PDB file of C-alpha atoms in Angstrom:
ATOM      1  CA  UNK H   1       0.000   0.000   0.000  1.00 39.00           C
ATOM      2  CA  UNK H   2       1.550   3.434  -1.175  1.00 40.00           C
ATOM      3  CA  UNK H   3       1.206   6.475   1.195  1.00 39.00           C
ATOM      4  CA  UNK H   4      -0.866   8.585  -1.659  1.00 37.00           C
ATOM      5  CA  UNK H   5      -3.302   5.641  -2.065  1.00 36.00           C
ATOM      6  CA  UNK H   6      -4.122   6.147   1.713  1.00 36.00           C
ATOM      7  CA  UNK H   7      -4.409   9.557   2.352  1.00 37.00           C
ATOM      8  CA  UNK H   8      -7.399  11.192   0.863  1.00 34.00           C
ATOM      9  CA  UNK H   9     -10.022   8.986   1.724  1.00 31.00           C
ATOM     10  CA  UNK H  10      -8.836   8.090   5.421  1.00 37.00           C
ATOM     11  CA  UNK H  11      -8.393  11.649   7.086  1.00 40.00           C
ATOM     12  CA  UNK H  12     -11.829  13.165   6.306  1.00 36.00           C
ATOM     13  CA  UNK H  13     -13.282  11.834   9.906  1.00 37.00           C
ATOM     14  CA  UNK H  14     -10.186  13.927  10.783  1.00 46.00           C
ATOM     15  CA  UNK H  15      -9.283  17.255  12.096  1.00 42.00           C
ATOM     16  CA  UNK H  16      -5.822  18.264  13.624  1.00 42.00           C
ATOM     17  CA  UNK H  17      -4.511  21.609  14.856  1.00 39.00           C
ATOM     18  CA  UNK H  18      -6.063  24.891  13.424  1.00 36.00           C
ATOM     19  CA  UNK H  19      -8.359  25.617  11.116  1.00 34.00           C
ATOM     20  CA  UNK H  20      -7.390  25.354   7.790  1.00 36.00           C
ATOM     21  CA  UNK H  21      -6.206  28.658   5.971  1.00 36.00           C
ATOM     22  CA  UNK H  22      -4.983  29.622   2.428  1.00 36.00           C
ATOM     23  CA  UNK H  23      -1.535  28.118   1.064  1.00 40.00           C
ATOM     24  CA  UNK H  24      -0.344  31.426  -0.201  1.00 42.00           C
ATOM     25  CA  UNK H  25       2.408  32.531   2.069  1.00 49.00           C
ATOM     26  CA  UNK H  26       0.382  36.075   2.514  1.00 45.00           C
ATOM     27  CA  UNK H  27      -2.492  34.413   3.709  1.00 47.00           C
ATOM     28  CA  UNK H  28      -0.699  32.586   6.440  1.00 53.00           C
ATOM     29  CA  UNK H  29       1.758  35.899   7.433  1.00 55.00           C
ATOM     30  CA  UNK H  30      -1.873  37.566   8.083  1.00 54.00           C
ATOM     31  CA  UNK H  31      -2.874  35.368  10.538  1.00 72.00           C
ATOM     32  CA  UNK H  32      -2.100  35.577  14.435  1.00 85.00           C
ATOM     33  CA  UNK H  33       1.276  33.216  14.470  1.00 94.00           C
ATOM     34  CA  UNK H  34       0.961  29.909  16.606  1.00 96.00           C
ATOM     35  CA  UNK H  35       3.609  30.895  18.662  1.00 97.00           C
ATOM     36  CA  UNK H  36       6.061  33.587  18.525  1.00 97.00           C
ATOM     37  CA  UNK H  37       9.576  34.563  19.984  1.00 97.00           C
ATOM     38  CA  UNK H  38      10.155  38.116  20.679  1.00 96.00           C
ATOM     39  CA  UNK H  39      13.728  39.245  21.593  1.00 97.00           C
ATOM     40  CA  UNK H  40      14.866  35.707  22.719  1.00 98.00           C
ATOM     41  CA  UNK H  41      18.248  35.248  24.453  1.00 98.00           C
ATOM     42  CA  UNK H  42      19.612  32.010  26.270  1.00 98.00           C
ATOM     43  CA  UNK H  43      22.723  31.803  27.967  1.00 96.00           C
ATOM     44  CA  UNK H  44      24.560  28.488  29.755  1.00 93.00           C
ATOM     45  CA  UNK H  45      27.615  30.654  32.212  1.00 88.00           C
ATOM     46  CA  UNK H  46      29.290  32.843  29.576  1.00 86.00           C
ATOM     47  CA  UNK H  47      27.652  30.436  26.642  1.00 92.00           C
ATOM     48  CA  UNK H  48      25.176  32.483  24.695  1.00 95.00           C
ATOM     49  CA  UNK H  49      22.874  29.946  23.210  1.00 97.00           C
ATOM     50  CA  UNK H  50      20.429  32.314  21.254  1.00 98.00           C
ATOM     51  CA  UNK H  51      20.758  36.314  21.035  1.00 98.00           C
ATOM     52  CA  UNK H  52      18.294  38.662  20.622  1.00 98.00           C
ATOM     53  CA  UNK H  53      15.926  35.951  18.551  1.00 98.00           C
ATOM     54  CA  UNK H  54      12.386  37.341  16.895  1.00 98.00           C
ATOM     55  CA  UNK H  55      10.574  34.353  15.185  1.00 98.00           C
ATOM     56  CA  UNK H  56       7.106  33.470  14.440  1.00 97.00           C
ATOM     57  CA  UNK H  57       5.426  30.710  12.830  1.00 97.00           C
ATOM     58  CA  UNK H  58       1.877  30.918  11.850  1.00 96.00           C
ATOM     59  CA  UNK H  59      -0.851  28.066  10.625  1.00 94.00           C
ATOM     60  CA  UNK H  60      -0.415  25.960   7.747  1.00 96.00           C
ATOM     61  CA  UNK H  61       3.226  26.839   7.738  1.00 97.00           C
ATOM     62  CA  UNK H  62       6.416  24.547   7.443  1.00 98.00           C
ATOM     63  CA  UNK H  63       9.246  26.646   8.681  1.00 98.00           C
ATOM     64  CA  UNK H  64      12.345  25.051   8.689  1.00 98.00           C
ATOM     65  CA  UNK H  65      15.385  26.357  11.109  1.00 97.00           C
ATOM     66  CA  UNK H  66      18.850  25.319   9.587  1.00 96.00           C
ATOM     67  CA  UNK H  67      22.372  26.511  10.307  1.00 94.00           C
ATOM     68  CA  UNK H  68      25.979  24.949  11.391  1.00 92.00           C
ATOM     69  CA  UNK H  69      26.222  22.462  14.026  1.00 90.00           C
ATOM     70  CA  UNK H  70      26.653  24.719  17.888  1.00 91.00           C
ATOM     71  CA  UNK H  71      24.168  27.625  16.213  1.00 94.00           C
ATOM     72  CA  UNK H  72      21.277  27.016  18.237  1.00 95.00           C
ATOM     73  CA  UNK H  73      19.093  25.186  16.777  1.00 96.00           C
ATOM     74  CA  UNK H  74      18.353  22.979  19.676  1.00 93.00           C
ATOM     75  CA  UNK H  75      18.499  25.421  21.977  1.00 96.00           C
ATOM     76  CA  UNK H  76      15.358  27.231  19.980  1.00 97.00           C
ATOM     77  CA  UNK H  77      13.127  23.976  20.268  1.00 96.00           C
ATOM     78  CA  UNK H  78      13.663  23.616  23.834  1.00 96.00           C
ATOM     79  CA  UNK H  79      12.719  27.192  24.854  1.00 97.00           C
ATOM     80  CA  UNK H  80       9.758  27.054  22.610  1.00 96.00           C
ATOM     81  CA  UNK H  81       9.112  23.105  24.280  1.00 94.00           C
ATOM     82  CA  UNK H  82       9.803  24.855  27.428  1.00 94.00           C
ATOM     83  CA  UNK H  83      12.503  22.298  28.634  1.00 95.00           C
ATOM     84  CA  UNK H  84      14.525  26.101  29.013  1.00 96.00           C
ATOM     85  CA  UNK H  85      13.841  29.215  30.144  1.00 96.00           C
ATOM     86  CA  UNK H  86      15.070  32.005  27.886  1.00 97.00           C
ATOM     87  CA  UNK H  87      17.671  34.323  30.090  1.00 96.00           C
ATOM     88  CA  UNK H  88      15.862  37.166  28.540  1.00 96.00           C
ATOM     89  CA  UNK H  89      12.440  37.967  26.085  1.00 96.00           C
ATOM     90  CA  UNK H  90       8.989  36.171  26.035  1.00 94.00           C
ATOM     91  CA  UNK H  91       7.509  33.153  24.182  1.00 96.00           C
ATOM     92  CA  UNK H  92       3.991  33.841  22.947  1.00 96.00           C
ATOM     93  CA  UNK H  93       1.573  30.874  22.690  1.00 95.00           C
ATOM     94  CA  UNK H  94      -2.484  29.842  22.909  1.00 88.00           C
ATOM     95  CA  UNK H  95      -3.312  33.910  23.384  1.00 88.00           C
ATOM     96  CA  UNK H  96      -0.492  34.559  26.381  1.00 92.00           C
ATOM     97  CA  UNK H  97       3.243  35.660  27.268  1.00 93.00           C
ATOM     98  CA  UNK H  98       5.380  33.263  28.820  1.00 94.00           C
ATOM     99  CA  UNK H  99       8.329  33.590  30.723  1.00 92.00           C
ATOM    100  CA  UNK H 100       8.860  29.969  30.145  1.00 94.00           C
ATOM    101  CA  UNK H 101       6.869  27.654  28.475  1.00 94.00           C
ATOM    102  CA  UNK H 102       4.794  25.555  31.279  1.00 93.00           C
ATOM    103  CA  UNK H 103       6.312  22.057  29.879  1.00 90.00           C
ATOM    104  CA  UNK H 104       3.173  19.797  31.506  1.00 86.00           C
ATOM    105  CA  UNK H 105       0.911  21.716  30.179  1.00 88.00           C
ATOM    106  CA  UNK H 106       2.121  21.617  26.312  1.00 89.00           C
ATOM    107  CA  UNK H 107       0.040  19.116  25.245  1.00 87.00           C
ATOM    108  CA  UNK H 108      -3.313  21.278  26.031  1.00 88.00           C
ATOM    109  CA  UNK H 109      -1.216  24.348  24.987  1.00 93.00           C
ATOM    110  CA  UNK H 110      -1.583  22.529  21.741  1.00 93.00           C
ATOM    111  CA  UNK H 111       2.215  21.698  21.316  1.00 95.00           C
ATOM    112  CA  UNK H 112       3.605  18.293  20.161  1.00 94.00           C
ATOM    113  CA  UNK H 113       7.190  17.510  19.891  1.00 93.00           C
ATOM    114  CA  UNK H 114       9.931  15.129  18.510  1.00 91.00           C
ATOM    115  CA  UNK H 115      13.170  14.623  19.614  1.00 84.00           C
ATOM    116  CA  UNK H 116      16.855  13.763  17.742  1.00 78.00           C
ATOM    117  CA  UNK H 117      16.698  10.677  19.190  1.00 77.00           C
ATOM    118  CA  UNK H 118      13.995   8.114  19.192  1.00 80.00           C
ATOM    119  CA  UNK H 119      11.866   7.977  22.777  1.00 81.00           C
ATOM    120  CA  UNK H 120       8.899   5.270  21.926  1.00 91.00           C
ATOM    121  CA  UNK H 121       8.021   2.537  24.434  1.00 92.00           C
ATOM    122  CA  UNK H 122      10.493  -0.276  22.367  1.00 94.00           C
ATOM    123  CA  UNK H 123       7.972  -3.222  24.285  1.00 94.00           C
ATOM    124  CA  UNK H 124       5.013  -1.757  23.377  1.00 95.00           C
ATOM    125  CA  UNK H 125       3.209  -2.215  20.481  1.00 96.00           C
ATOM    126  CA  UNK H 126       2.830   0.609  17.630  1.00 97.00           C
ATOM    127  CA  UNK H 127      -1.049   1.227  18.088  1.00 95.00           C
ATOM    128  CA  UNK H 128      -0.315   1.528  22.106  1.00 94.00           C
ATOM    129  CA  UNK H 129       2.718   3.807  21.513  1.00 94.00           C
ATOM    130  CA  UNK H 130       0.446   5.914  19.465  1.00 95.00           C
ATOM    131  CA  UNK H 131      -2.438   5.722  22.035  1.00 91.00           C
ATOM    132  CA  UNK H 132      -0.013   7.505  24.553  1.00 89.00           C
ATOM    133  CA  UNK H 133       0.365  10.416  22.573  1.00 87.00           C
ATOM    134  CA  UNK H 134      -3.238  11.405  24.346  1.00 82.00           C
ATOM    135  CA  UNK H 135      -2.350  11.350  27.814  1.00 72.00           C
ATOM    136  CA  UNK H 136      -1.433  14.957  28.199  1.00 66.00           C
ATOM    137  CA  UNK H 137      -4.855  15.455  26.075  1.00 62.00           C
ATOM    138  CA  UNK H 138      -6.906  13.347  28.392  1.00 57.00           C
ATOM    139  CA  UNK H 139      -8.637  15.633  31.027  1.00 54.00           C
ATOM    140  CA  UNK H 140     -10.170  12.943  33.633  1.00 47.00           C
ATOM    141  CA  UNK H 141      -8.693  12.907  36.774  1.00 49.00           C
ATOM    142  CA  UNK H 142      -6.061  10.148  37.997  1.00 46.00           C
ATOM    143  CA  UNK H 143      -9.599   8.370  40.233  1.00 50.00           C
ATOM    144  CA  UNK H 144     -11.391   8.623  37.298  1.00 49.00           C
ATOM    145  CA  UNK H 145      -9.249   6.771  35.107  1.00 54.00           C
ATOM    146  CA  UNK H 146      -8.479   3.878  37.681  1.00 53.00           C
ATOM    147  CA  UNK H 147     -12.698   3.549  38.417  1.00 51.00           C
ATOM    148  CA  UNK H 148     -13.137   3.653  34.241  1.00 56.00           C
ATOM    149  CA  UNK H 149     -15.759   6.247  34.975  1.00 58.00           C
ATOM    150  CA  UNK H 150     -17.896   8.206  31.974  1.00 62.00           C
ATOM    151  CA  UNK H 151     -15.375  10.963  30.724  1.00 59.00           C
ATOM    152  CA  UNK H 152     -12.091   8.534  31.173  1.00 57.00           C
ATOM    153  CA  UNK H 153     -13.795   5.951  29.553  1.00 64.00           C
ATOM    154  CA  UNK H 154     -15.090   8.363  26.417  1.00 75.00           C
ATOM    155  CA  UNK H 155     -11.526   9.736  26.420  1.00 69.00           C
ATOM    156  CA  UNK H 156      -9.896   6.345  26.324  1.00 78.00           C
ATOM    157  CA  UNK H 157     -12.357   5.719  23.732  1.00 81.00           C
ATOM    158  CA  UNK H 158     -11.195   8.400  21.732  1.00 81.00           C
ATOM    159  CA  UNK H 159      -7.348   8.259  22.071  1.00 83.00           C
ATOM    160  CA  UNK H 160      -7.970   4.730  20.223  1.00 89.00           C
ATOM    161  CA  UNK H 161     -10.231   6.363  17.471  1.00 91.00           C
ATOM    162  CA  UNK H 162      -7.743   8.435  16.931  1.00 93.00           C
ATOM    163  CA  UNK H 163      -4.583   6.749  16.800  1.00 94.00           C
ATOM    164  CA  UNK H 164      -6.390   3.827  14.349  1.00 95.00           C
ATOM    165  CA  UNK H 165      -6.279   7.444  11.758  1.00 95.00           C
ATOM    166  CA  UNK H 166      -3.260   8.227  12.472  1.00 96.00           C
ATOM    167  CA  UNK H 167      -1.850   4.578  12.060  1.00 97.00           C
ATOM    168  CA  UNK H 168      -4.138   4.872   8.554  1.00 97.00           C
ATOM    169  CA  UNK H 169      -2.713   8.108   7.489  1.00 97.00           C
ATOM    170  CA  UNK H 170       0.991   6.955   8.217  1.00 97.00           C
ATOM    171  CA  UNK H 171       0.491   3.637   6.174  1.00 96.00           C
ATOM    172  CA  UNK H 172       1.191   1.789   9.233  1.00 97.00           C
ATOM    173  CA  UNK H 173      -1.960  -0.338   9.180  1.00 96.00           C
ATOM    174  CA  UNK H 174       0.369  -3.629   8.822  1.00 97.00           C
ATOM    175  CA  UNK H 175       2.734  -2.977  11.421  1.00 97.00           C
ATOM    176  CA  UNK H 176      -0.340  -2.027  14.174  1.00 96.00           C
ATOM    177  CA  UNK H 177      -0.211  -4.894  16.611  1.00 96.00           C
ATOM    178  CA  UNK H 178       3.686  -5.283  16.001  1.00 97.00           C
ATOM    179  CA  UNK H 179       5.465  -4.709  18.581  1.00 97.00           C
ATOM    180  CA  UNK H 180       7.679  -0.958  17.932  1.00 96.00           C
ATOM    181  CA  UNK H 181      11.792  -2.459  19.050  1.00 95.00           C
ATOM    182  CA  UNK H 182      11.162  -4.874  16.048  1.00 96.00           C
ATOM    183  CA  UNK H 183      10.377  -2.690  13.510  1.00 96.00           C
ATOM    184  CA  UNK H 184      12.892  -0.747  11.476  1.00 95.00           C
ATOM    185  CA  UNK H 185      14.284   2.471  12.027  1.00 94.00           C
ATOM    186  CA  UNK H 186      12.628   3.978   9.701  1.00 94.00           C
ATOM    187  CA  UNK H 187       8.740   3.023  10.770  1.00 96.00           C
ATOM    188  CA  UNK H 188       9.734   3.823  14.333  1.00 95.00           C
ATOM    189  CA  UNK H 189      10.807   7.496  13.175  1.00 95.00           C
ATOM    190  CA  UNK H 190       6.918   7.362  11.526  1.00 96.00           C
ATOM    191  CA  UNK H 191       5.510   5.614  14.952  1.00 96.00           C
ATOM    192  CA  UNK H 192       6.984   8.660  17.017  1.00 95.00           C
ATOM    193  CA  UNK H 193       5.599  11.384  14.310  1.00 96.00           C
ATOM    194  CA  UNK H 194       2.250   9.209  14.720  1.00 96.00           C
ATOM    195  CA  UNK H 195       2.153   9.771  18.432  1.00 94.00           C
ATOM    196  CA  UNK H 196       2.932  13.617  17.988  1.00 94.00           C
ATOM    197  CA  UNK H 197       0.250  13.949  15.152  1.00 96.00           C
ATOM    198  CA  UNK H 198      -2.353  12.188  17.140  1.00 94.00           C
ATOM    199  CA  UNK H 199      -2.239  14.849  20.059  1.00 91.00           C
ATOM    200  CA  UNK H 200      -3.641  17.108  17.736  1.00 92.00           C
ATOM    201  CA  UNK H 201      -1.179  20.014  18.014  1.00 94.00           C
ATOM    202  CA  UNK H 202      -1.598  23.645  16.875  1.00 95.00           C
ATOM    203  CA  UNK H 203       2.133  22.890  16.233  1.00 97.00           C
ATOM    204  CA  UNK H 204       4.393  20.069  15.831  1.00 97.00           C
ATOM    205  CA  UNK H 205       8.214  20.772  16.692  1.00 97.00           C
ATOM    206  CA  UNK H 206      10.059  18.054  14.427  1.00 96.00           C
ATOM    207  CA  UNK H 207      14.104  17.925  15.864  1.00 92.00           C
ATOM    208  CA  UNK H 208      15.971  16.246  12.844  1.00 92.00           C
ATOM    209  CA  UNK H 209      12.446  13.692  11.986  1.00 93.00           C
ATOM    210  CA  UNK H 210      14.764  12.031   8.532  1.00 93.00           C
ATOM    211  CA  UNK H 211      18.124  12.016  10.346  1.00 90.00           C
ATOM    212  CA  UNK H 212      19.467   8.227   9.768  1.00 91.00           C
ATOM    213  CA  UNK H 213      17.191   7.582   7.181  1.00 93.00           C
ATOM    214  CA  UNK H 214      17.339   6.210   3.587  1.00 94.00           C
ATOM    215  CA  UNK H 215      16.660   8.327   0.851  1.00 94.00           C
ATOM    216  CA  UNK H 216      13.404   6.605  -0.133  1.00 95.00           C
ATOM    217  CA  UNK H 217      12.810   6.874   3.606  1.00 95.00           C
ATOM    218  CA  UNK H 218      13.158  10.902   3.617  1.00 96.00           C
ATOM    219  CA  UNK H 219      11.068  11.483   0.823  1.00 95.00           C
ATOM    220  CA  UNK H 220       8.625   9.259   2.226  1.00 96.00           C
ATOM    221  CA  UNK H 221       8.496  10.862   5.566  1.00 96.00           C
ATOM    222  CA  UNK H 222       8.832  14.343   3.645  1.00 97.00           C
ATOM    223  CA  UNK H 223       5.394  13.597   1.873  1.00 97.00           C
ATOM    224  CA  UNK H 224       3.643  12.948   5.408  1.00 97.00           C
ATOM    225  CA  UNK H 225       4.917  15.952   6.878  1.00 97.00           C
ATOM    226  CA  UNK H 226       3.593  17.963   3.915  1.00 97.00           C
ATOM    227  CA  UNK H 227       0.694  16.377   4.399  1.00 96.00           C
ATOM    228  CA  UNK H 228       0.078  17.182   7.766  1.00 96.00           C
ATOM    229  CA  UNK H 229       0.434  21.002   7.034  1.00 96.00           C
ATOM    230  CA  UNK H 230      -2.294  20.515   4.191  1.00 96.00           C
ATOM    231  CA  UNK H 231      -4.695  18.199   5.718  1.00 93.00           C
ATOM    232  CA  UNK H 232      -4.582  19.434   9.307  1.00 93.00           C
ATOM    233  CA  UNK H 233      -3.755  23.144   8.816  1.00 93.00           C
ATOM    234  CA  UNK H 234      -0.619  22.443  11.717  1.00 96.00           C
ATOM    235  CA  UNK H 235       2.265  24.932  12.137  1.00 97.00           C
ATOM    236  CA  UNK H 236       5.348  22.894  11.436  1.00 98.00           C
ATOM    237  CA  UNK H 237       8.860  23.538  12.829  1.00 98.00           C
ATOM    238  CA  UNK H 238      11.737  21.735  11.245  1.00 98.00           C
ATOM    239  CA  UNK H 239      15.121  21.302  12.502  1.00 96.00           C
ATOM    240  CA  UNK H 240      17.054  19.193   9.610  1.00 93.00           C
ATOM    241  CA  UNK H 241      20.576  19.001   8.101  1.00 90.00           C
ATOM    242  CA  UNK H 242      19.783  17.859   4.762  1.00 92.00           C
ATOM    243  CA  UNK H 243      19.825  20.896   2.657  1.00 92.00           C
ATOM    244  CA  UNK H 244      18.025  19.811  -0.582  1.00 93.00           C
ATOM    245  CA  UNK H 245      15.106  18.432   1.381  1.00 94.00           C
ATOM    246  CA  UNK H 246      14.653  21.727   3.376  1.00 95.00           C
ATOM    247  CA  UNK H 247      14.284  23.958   0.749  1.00 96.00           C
ATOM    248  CA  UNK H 248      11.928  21.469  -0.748  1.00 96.00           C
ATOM    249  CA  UNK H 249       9.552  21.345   1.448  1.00 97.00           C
ATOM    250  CA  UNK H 250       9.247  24.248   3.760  1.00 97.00           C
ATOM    251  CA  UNK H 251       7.167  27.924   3.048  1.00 98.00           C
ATOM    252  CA  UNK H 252      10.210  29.792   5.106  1.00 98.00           C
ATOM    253  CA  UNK H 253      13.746  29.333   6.258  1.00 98.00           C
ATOM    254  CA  UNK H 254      15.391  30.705   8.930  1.00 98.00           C
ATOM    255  CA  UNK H 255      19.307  30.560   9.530  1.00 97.00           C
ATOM    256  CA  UNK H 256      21.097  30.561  13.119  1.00 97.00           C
ATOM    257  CA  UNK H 257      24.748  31.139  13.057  1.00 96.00           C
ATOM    258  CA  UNK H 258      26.249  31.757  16.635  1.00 95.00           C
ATOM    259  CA  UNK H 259      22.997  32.174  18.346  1.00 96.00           C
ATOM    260  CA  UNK H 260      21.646  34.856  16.144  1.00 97.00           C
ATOM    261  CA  UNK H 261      19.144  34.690  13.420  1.00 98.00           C
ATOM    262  CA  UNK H 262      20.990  35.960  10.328  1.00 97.00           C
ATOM    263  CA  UNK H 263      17.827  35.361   7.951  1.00 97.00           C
ATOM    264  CA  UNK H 264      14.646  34.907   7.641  1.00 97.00           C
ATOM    265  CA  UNK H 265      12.507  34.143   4.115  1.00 96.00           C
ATOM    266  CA  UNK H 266      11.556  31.951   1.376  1.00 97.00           C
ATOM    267  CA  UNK H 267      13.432  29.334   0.721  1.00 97.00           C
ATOM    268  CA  UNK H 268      14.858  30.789  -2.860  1.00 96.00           C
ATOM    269  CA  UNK H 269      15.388  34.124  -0.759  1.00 96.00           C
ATOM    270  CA  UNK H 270      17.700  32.203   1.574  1.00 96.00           C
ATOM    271  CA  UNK H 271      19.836  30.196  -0.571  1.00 93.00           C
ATOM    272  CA  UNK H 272      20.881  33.513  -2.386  1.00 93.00           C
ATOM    273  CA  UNK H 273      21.599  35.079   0.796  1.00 94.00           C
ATOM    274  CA  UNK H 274      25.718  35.873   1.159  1.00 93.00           C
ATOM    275  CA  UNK H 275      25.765  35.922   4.966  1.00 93.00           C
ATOM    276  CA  UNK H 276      23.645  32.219   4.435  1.00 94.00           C
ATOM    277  CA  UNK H 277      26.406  31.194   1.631  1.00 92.00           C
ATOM    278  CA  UNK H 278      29.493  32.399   4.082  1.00 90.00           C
ATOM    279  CA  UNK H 279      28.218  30.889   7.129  1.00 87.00           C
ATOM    280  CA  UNK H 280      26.421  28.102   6.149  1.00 87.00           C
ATOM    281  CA  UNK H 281      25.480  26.921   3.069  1.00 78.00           C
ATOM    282  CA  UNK H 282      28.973  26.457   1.246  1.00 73.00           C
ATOM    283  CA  UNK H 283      30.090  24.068   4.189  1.00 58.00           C
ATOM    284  CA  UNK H 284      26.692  22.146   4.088  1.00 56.00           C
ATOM    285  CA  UNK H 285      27.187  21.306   0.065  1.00 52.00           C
ATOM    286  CA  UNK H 286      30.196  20.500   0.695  1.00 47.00           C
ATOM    287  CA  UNK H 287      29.749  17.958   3.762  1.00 53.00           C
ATOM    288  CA  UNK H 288      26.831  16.480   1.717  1.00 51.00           C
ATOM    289  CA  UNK H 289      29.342  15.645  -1.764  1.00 44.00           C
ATOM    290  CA  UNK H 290      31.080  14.257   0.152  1.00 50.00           C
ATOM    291  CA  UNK H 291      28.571  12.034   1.969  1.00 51.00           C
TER     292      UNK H 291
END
């Protein structure tokens, strides 16, 4: 079974994240962004992380974040995860200014997350590992859950509705009952965007979602992420090395060098910008020859 023979007809029960908006990148720059950074700085002891940092990201938008290894890329996700607090400026998410992002409370912030490395449930099976990508959804109370009372039980009810679509719209339908350590890499990286997908975020964060894959396997998991932006109307943050596929599928592209954001624009803006060529995007051709 191919992923485009799956798609259309399986997600129409569906809806994910905001409402949907217009593609054109105007339309999306009009709306209120899903989250935005305003005059973001991090430091670790005489480390600055991030300097000065303004980003937003609005609906329906893939923006990716690129730049050299040490420029911050990392650091961004995890202040906008709130797994850091910025040493200075203010993260703006669901309609409020935070100091820090509340970390327990992402999931109903609508914020879902994946990380560099993979951090699934290896014993459990896929359809379970997806399940748990509700908890921080689920609103009954820990008594509720343990006596299987009305809302747990409709909630519980739910999270399995919806990760049987998600395992549909990630072509995973053969692998469901499988058990995720026995699987290859490459279906676990789709298990783990399964279980961020199926909390229904506003935004996804994706930290390096193709790194270790195939090529088949990156255009493969390219084409869901895409599709997630188009069926579900989610914001989509990318962190990812591999040049080609960045400007290929994002709307926008901003660079980190040292900390600081030293552009911000459409992907053909960006790979004609000199500052981009200097500090970045010379040494990131040439790493990938010779790959």
């Amino acid at each position: 079974m191919t992923m485009t023979s799956t798609l259309q007809p399986q997600l129409a029960p569906l809806e994910l994240g905001a409402a949907a908006h217009a593609t054109a990148p105007l339309a999306r720059q009009a709306s209120a962004p899903v989250l935005q950074l305003s005059d973001v700085s991090l430091s670790f002891g005489g480390v600055q992380a991030l300097s000065h940092i303004d980003l937003a990201i609005h609906a329906r938008e893939i923006l990716a974040v690129i730049g050299p290894n040490g420029a911050g890329k990392s650091s961004l996700v995890n202040v906008m995860s709130g797994l850091y607090r910025p040493t200075q400026g203010q993260v703006q998410l669901a309609g409020r200014y935070w100091p820090q992002v509340p970390t327990a409370r992402l999931g109903r912030l609508g914020v879902a997350r994946t990380f560099q490395n993979l951090a699934l449930f290896k014993g459990l099976s896929v359809r379970d590992n997806i399940v748990l990508g509700r908890v921080n959804a689920m609103r009954a109370s820990f008594l509720e859950q343990i006596a299987g009372l009305g809302r747990a039980r409709r909630e519980r009810q739910q999270a399995r509705a919806l990760a049987d679509q998600m395992i549909a719209f990630l072509d995973l339908g053969a692998h469901a009952e499988r058990v995720v350590g026995g699987l290859p890499y490459g279906l676990q990286k789709r298990v783990e965007l399964a279980r961020a997908l199926v909390a229904q975020p506003h935004l996804l964060l994706l930290d390096e979602p193709m790194a270790g894959m195939t090529v088949i396997e990156k255009s493969e998991m390219a084409g869901f992420v895409r599709a997630a932006r188009d069926q579900f109307g989610t914001a989509i943050l990318l962190i990812e090395h591999d040049i080609g596929l960045v400007f290929d599928l994002s709307d926008r592209v901003a660079v980190l060098n040292y900390g600081r954001k030293i552009a911000d624009g459409t992907p053909a803006a960006v790979r004609q910008d000199a500052a981009v060529i200097e500090a970045y995007l010379g040494v990131a051709h040439r790493e990938q020859e010779a790959a």
